[in-house]
mmCIF file of N, CA and C in Angstrom:
data_model
loop_
_atom_site.group_PDB
_atom_site.id
_atom_site.type_symbol
_atom_site.label_atom_id
_atom_site.label_comp_id
_atom_site.label_asym_id
_atom_site.label_seq_id
_atom_site.Cartn_x
_atom_site.Cartn_y
_atom_site.Cartn_z
ATOM 1 N N MET A 252 10.639 14.854 -3.946
ATOM 2 C CA MET A 252 10.747 14.475 -5.396
ATOM 3 C C MET A 252 9.375 14.769 -6.067
ATOM 4 N N GLY A 253 9.524 15.118 -7.278
ATOM 5 C CA GLY A 253 8.366 15.453 -8.060
ATOM 6 C C GLY A 253 7.751 14.267 -8.741
ATOM 7 N N ILE A 254 6.608 14.399 -9.466
ATOM 8 C CA ILE A 254 5.962 13.377 -9.864
ATOM 9 C C ILE A 254 6.660 12.655 -10.904
ATOM 10 N N LEU A 255 7.491 13.372 -11.780
ATOM 11 C CA LEU A 255 8.356 12.581 -12.735
ATOM 12 C C LEU A 255 9.548 11.637 -12.010
ATOM 13 N N GLY A 256 10.027 12.266 -11.073
ATOM 14 C CA GLY A 256 10.976 11.622 -10.230
ATOM 15 C C GLY A 256 10.364 10.117 -9.596
ATOM 16 N N TRP A 257 9.088 10.327 -9.089
ATOM 17 C CA TRP A 257 8.399 9.161 -8.677
ATOM 18 C C TRP A 257 8.248 8.118 -9.738
ATOM 19 N N ILE A 258 7.819 8.522 -10.816
ATOM 20 C CA ILE A 258 7.578 7.702 -12.079
ATOM 21 C C ILE A 258 8.798 6.926 -12.555
ATOM 22 N N VAL A 259 9.861 7.762 -12.535
ATOM 23 C CA VAL A 259 11.156 7.002 -13.047
ATOM 24 C C VAL A 259 11.700 6.192 -11.919
ATOM 25 N N LEU A 260 11.587 6.624 -10.636
ATOM 26 C CA LEU A 260 11.982 5.685 -9.454
ATOM 27 C C LEU A 260 11.087 4.483 -9.529
ATOM 28 N N GLY A 261 9.834 4.601 -9.761
ATOM 29 C CA GLY A 261 8.926 3.447 -9.827
ATOM 30 C C GLY A 261 9.216 2.482 -10.904
ATOM 31 N N LEU A 262 9.432 2.958 -12.132
ATOM 32 C CA LEU A 262 9.940 2.204 -13.264
ATOM 33 C C LEU A 262 11.045 1.388 -13.057
ATOM 34 N N VAL A 263 12.187 1.996 -12.512
ATOM 35 C CA VAL A 263 13.463 1.318 -12.342
ATOM 36 C C VAL A 263 13.366 0.319 -11.264
ATOM 37 N N ALA A 264 12.601 0.701 -10.057
ATOM 38 C CA ALA A 264 12.496 -0.141 -8.929
ATOM 39 C C ALA A 264 11.563 -1.337 -9.441
ATOM 40 N N GLY A 265 10.650 -1.195 -9.993
ATOM 41 C CA GLY A 265 9.776 -2.171 -10.486
ATOM 42 C C GLY A 265 10.347 -3.143 -11.438
ATOM 43 N N LEU A 266 11.282 -2.603 -12.345
ATOM 44 C CA LEU A 266 12.015 -3.484 -13.262
ATOM 45 C C LEU A 266 13.094 -4.316 -12.576
ATOM 46 N N ILE A 267 13.824 -3.823 -11.564
ATOM 47 C CA ILE A 267 14.686 -4.552 -10.876
ATOM 48 C C ILE A 267 14.034 -5.555 -10.015
ATOM 49 N N ALA A 268 13.021 -5.332 -9.276
ATOM 50 C CA ALA A 268 12.143 -6.266 -8.733
ATOM 51 C C ALA A 268 11.723 -7.522 -9.431
ATOM 52 N N LYS A 269 11.227 -7.128 -10.606
ATOM 53 C CA LYS A 269 10.780 -8.233 -11.546
ATOM 54 C C LYS A 269 11.907 -9.006 -12.247
ATOM 55 N N ALA A 270 13.198 -8.327 -12.206
ATOM 56 C CA ALA A 270 14.296 -9.006 -12.582
ATOM 57 C C ALA A 270 15.029 -9.903 -11.528
ATOM 58 N N ILE A 271 14.724 -9.465 -10.305
ATOM 59 C CA ILE A 271 15.249 -10.257 -9.015
ATOM 60 C C ILE A 271 14.325 -11.589 -8.968
ATOM 61 N N MET A 272 13.036 -11.236 -9.206
ATOM 62 C CA MET A 272 11.983 -12.256 -8.959
ATOM 63 C C MET A 272 11.363 -12.538 -10.355
ATOM 64 N N PRO A 273 11.993 -13.266 -11.287
ATOM 65 C CA PRO A 273 11.401 -13.541 -12.623
ATOM 66 C C PRO A 273 10.185 -14.505 -12.395
ATOM 67 N N GLY A 274 9.294 -14.423 -13.542
ATOM 68 C CA GLY A 274 8.187 -15.169 -13.468
ATOM 69 C C GLY A 274 6.918 -14.455 -14.192
ATOM 70 N N LYS A 275 5.778 -14.999 -14.117
ATOM 71 C CA LYS A 275 4.480 -14.292 -14.516
ATOM 72 C C LYS A 275 4.120 -13.381 -13.637
ATOM 73 N N ASP A 276 4.035 -12.106 -14.052
ATOM 74 C CA ASP A 276 3.515 -10.962 -13.265
ATOM 75 C C ASP A 276 2.413 -10.145 -14.050
ATOM 76 N N PRO A 277 1.659 -9.463 -13.318
ATOM 77 C CA PRO A 277 0.710 -8.686 -14.016
ATOM 78 C C PRO A 277 1.144 -7.557 -14.937
ATOM 79 N N GLY A 278 0.393 -7.321 -16.003
ATOM 80 C CA GLY A 278 0.570 -6.184 -16.777
ATOM 81 C C GLY A 278 1.807 -5.790 -17.412
ATOM 82 N N GLY A 279 1.937 -4.681 -17.986
ATOM 83 C CA GLY A 279 3.025 -4.235 -18.639
ATOM 84 C C GLY A 279 3.788 -3.107 -17.934
ATOM 85 N N ILE A 280 4.304 -2.119 -18.504
ATOM 86 C CA ILE A 280 5.006 -1.002 -18.043
ATOM 87 C C ILE A 280 4.330 -0.257 -17.007
ATOM 88 N N ILE A 281 2.887 0.107 -17.192
ATOM 89 C CA ILE A 281 2.244 0.862 -16.217
ATOM 90 C C ILE A 281 2.150 0.084 -14.952
ATOM 91 N N VAL A 282 1.868 -1.108 -14.881
ATOM 92 C CA VAL A 282 1.815 -1.996 -13.770
ATOM 93 C C VAL A 282 3.148 -2.046 -13.088
ATOM 94 N N THR A 283 4.219 -2.127 -13.910
ATOM 95 C CA THR A 283 5.563 -2.253 -13.364
ATOM 96 C C THR A 283 5.935 -0.848 -12.717
ATOM 97 N N ILE A 284 5.519 0.195 -13.165
ATOM 98 C CA ILE A 284 5.654 1.509 -12.566
ATOM 99 C C ILE A 284 4.941 1.735 -11.312
ATOM 100 N N LEU A 285 3.644 1.112 -11.180
ATOM 101 C CA LEU A 285 2.842 1.058 -10.056
ATOM 102 C C LEU A 285 3.304 0.207 -8.991
ATOM 103 N N ILE A 286 3.822 -0.746 -9.318
ATOM 104 C CA ILE A 286 4.644 -1.652 -8.318
ATOM 105 C C ILE A 286 5.666 -0.913 -7.796
ATOM 106 N N GLY A 287 6.434 -0.401 -8.710
ATOM 107 C CA GLY A 287 7.795 0.301 -8.146
ATOM 108 C C GLY A 287 7.249 1.508 -7.193
ATOM 109 N N ILE A 288 6.197 2.261 -7.617
ATOM 110 C CA ILE A 288 5.793 3.293 -6.850
ATOM 111 C C ILE A 288 5.304 2.948 -5.424
ATOM 112 N N VAL A 289 4.469 1.979 -5.466
ATOM 113 C CA VAL A 289 3.972 1.432 -4.265
ATOM 114 C C VAL A 289 4.944 0.802 -3.449
ATOM 115 N N GLY A 290 5.963 0.028 -4.012
ATOM 116 C CA GLY A 290 7.037 -0.562 -3.381
ATOM 117 C C GLY A 290 7.967 0.625 -2.688
ATOM 118 N N ALA A 291 8.145 1.760 -3.387
ATOM 119 C CA ALA A 291 8.934 2.812 -2.858
ATOM 120 C C ALA A 291 8.308 3.332 -1.489
ATOM 121 N N ILE A 292 6.871 3.405 -1.702
ATOM 122 C CA ILE A 292 6.243 4.079 -0.364
ATOM 123 C C ILE A 292 6.317 2.991 0.692
ATOM 124 N N LEU A 293 6.185 1.562 0.265
ATOM 125 C CA LEU A 293 6.312 0.530 1.399
ATOM 126 C C LEU A 293 7.781 0.596 1.847
ATOM 127 N N GLY A 294 8.666 0.688 1.053
ATOM 128 C CA GLY A 294 10.082 0.753 1.522
ATOM 129 C C GLY A 294 10.304 2.056 2.413
ATOM 130 N N GLY A 295 9.824 3.124 1.961
ATOM 131 C CA GLY A 295 9.951 4.410 2.894
ATOM 132 C C GLY A 295 9.572 3.997 4.338
ATOM 133 N N PHE A 296 8.334 3.322 4.462
ATOM 134 C CA PHE A 296 7.724 2.952 5.795
ATOM 135 C C PHE A 296 8.619 2.013 6.431
ATOM 136 N N ILE A 297 9.154 1.088 5.815
ATOM 137 C CA ILE A 297 10.018 0.102 6.382
ATOM 138 C C ILE A 297 11.315 0.861 6.922
ATOM 139 N N GLY A 298 11.966 1.629 5.999
ATOM 140 C CA GLY A 298 13.045 2.354 6.408
ATOM 141 C C GLY A 298 12.892 3.177 7.528
ATOM 142 N N ASN A 299 11.676 3.992 7.638
ATOM 143 C CA ASN A 299 11.485 4.772 8.791
ATOM 144 C C ASN A 299 11.358 4.048 9.879
ATOM 145 N N ALA A 300 10.653 2.801 9.911
ATOM 146 C CA ALA A 300 10.405 2.131 11.228
ATOM 147 C C ALA A 300 11.682 1.490 11.629
ATOM 148 N N ILE A 301 12.555 1.007 10.820
ATOM 149 C CA ILE A 301 13.704 0.214 11.289
ATOM 150 C C ILE A 301 14.998 1.218 11.463
ATOM 151 N N PHE A 302 15.170 2.161 10.543
ATOM 152 C CA PHE A 302 16.358 3.102 10.553
ATOM 153 C C PHE A 302 16.148 4.490 11.075
ATOM 154 N N GLY A 303 14.779 4.752 11.298
ATOM 155 C CA GLY A 303 14.474 6.155 11.535
ATOM 156 C C GLY A 303 14.607 7.229 10.530
ATOM 157 N N GLY A 304 14.583 6.708 9.319
ATOM 158 C CA GLY A 304 14.695 7.580 8.116
ATOM 159 C C GLY A 304 14.134 6.940 7.000
ATOM 160 N N GLY A 305 13.266 7.456 6.259
ATOM 161 C CA GLY A 305 12.526 7.000 5.024
ATOM 162 C C GLY A 305 13.382 7.208 3.799
ATOM 163 N N LEU A 306 12.621 7.575 2.845
ATOM 164 C CA LEU A 306 13.231 7.981 1.502
ATOM 165 C C LEU A 306 13.862 9.352 1.686
ATOM 166 N N GLY A 307 15.001 9.512 0.913
ATOM 167 C CA GLY A 307 15.646 10.589 0.853
ATOM 168 C C GLY A 307 15.437 11.295 -0.522
ATOM 169 N N ASN A 308 16.539 11.962 -1.085
ATOM 170 C CA ASN A 308 16.344 12.613 -2.318
ATOM 171 C C ASN A 308 16.571 11.509 -3.409
ATOM 172 N N PHE A 309 16.324 11.878 -4.591
ATOM 173 C CA PHE A 309 16.203 10.962 -5.756
ATOM 174 C C PHE A 309 17.611 10.309 -5.988
ATOM 175 N N PHE A 310 18.558 11.115 -5.778
ATOM 176 C CA PHE A 310 19.919 10.430 -6.108
ATOM 177 C C PHE A 310 20.510 9.842 -4.855
ATOM 178 N N ASP A 311 19.908 9.798 -3.774
ATOM 179 C CA ASP A 311 20.341 8.999 -2.629
ATOM 180 C C ASP A 311 20.318 7.522 -2.645
ATOM 181 N N LEU A 312 21.367 6.883 -2.380
ATOM 182 C CA LEU A 312 21.436 5.333 -2.559
ATOM 183 C C LEU A 312 20.285 4.612 -1.603
ATOM 184 N N ARG A 313 19.991 5.161 -0.434
ATOM 185 C CA ARG A 313 19.124 4.789 0.441
ATOM 186 C C ARG A 313 17.684 4.598 -0.186
ATOM 187 N N THR A 314 17.364 5.827 -0.816
ATOM 188 C CA THR A 314 16.111 5.724 -1.478
ATOM 189 C C THR A 314 15.785 4.597 -2.677
ATOM 190 N N TRP A 315 16.830 4.535 -3.298
ATOM 191 C CA TRP A 315 16.769 3.381 -4.333
ATOM 192 C C TRP A 315 16.770 2.033 -3.703
ATOM 193 N N LEU A 316 17.591 1.695 -2.773
ATOM 194 C CA LEU A 316 17.512 0.494 -2.121
ATOM 195 C C LEU A 316 16.268 0.111 -1.421
ATOM 196 N N LEU A 317 15.754 1.124 -0.642
ATOM 197 C CA LEU A 317 14.581 0.941 0.027
ATOM 198 C C LEU A 317 13.476 0.713 -1.108
ATOM 199 N N SER A 318 13.431 1.538 -2.042
ATOM 200 C CA SER A 318 12.321 1.326 -3.160
ATOM 201 C C SER A 318 12.359 0.027 -3.778
ATOM 202 N N ILE A 319 13.521 -0.517 -4.101
ATOM 203 C CA ILE A 319 13.613 -1.901 -4.597
ATOM 204 C C ILE A 319 13.316 -2.954 -3.660
ATOM 205 N N LEU A 320 13.692 -2.788 -2.361
ATOM 206 C CA LEU A 320 13.260 -3.787 -1.214
ATOM 207 C C LEU A 320 11.665 -3.752 -1.112
ATOM 208 N N GLY A 321 11.055 -2.567 -1.222
ATOM 209 C CA GLY A 321 9.617 -2.401 -1.206
ATOM 210 C C GLY A 321 8.882 -3.133 -2.345
ATOM 211 N N ALA A 322 9.452 -2.873 -3.551
ATOM 212 C CA ALA A 322 8.902 -3.608 -4.724
ATOM 213 C C ALA A 322 8.969 -5.044 -4.669
ATOM 214 N N VAL A 323 10.094 -5.483 -4.079
ATOM 215 C CA VAL A 323 10.276 -6.984 -4.189
ATOM 216 C C VAL A 323 9.360 -7.601 -2.980
ATOM 217 N N ILE A 324 9.176 -6.962 -1.879
ATOM 218 C CA ILE A 324 8.206 -7.387 -1.018
ATOM 219 C C ILE A 324 6.809 -7.332 -1.552
ATOM 220 N N LEU A 325 6.455 -6.237 -2.101
ATOM 221 C CA LEU A 325 5.047 -6.087 -2.857
ATOM 222 C C LEU A 325 4.773 -7.243 -3.751
ATOM 223 N N LEU A 326 5.854 -7.509 -4.806
ATOM 224 C CA LEU A 326 5.705 -8.552 -5.678
ATOM 225 C C LEU A 326 5.556 -9.863 -5.061
ATOM 226 N N ALA A 327 6.416 -10.132 -4.064
ATOM 227 C CA ALA A 327 6.196 -11.377 -3.220
ATOM 228 C C ALA A 327 4.811 -11.604 -2.636
ATOM 229 N N ILE A 328 4.341 -10.540 -2.013
ATOM 230 C CA ILE A 328 2.916 -10.552 -1.430
ATOM 231 C C ILE A 328 1.926 -10.789 -2.675
ATOM 232 N N TYR A 329 2.026 -10.305 -3.750
ATOM 233 C CA TYR A 329 1.066 -10.400 -4.815
ATOM 234 C C TYR A 329 1.177 -11.777 -5.333
ATOM 235 N N ARG A 330 2.315 -12.503 -5.434
ATOM 236 C CA ARG A 330 2.427 -13.879 -5.861
ATOM 237 C C ARG A 330 1.888 -14.821 -4.817
ATOM 238 N N ALA A 331 2.060 -14.503 -3.623
ATOM 239 C CA ALA A 331 1.505 -15.415 -2.490
ATOM 240 C C ALA A 331 -0.005 -15.387 -2.384
ATOM 241 N N VAL A 332 -0.517 -14.146 -2.632
ATOM 242 C CA VAL A 332 -1.928 -13.964 -2.539
ATOM 243 C C VAL A 332 -2.747 -14.716 -3.981
ATOM 244 N N THR A 333 -1.971 -14.457 -5.114
ATOM 245 C CA THR A 333 -2.614 -15.064 -6.322
ATOM 246 C C THR A 333 -2.086 -16.322 -6.706
ATOM 247 N N GLY A 334 -1.086 -16.757 -6.014
ATOM 248 C CA GLY A 334 -0.633 -18.143 -6.242
ATOM 249 C C GLY A 334 0.239 -18.205 -7.761
ATOM 250 N N ARG A 335 0.578 -16.949 -8.286
ATOM 251 C CA ARG A 335 1.348 -17.072 -9.447
ATOM 252 C C ARG A 335 2.729 -17.483 -9.386
ATOM 253 N N GLY A 336 3.333 -17.471 -8.324
ATOM 254 C CA GLY A 336 4.828 -17.864 -8.096
ATOM 255 C C GLY A 336 5.102 -19.289 -8.064
ATOM 256 N N ARG A 337 3.949 -20.196 -8.028
ATOM 257 C CA ARG A 337 4.251 -21.609 -8.003
ATOM 258 C C ARG A 337 4.460 -22.221 -9.424
ATOM 259 N N ALA A 338 5.273 -23.269 -9.345
ATOM 260 C CA ALA A 338 5.412 -24.053 -10.579
ATOM 261 C C ALA A 338 4.282 -24.821 -10.837
ATOM 262 N N ARG A 339 3.919 -24.982 -11.941
ATOM 263 C CA ARG A 339 2.654 -25.730 -12.515
ATOM 264 C C ARG A 339 3.210 -27.001 -13.231
ATOM 265 N N VAL A 340 2.590 -28.150 -12.846
ATOM 266 C CA VAL A 340 2.929 -29.287 -13.492
ATOM 267 C C VAL A 340 1.865 -29.874 -14.403
#
């Protein structure tokens, strides 16, 4: 994938991850793209370790699912470290 493909993949994966886990999160669209891109890389490592194959082509369903999974995991780790996922009374 080219750099534009990574940006689009990152944006969509980051937006879906934020939709799956609503709440207060850092930044705007740039941070969402970065969460998605790093999540895609994390998802690629997870896919390679578990299934023996990481990210494929841009239009491959496995690529999108692993990217979203990685972004959700990254967002959960961020919230656990910063404590932003807890309800405040």
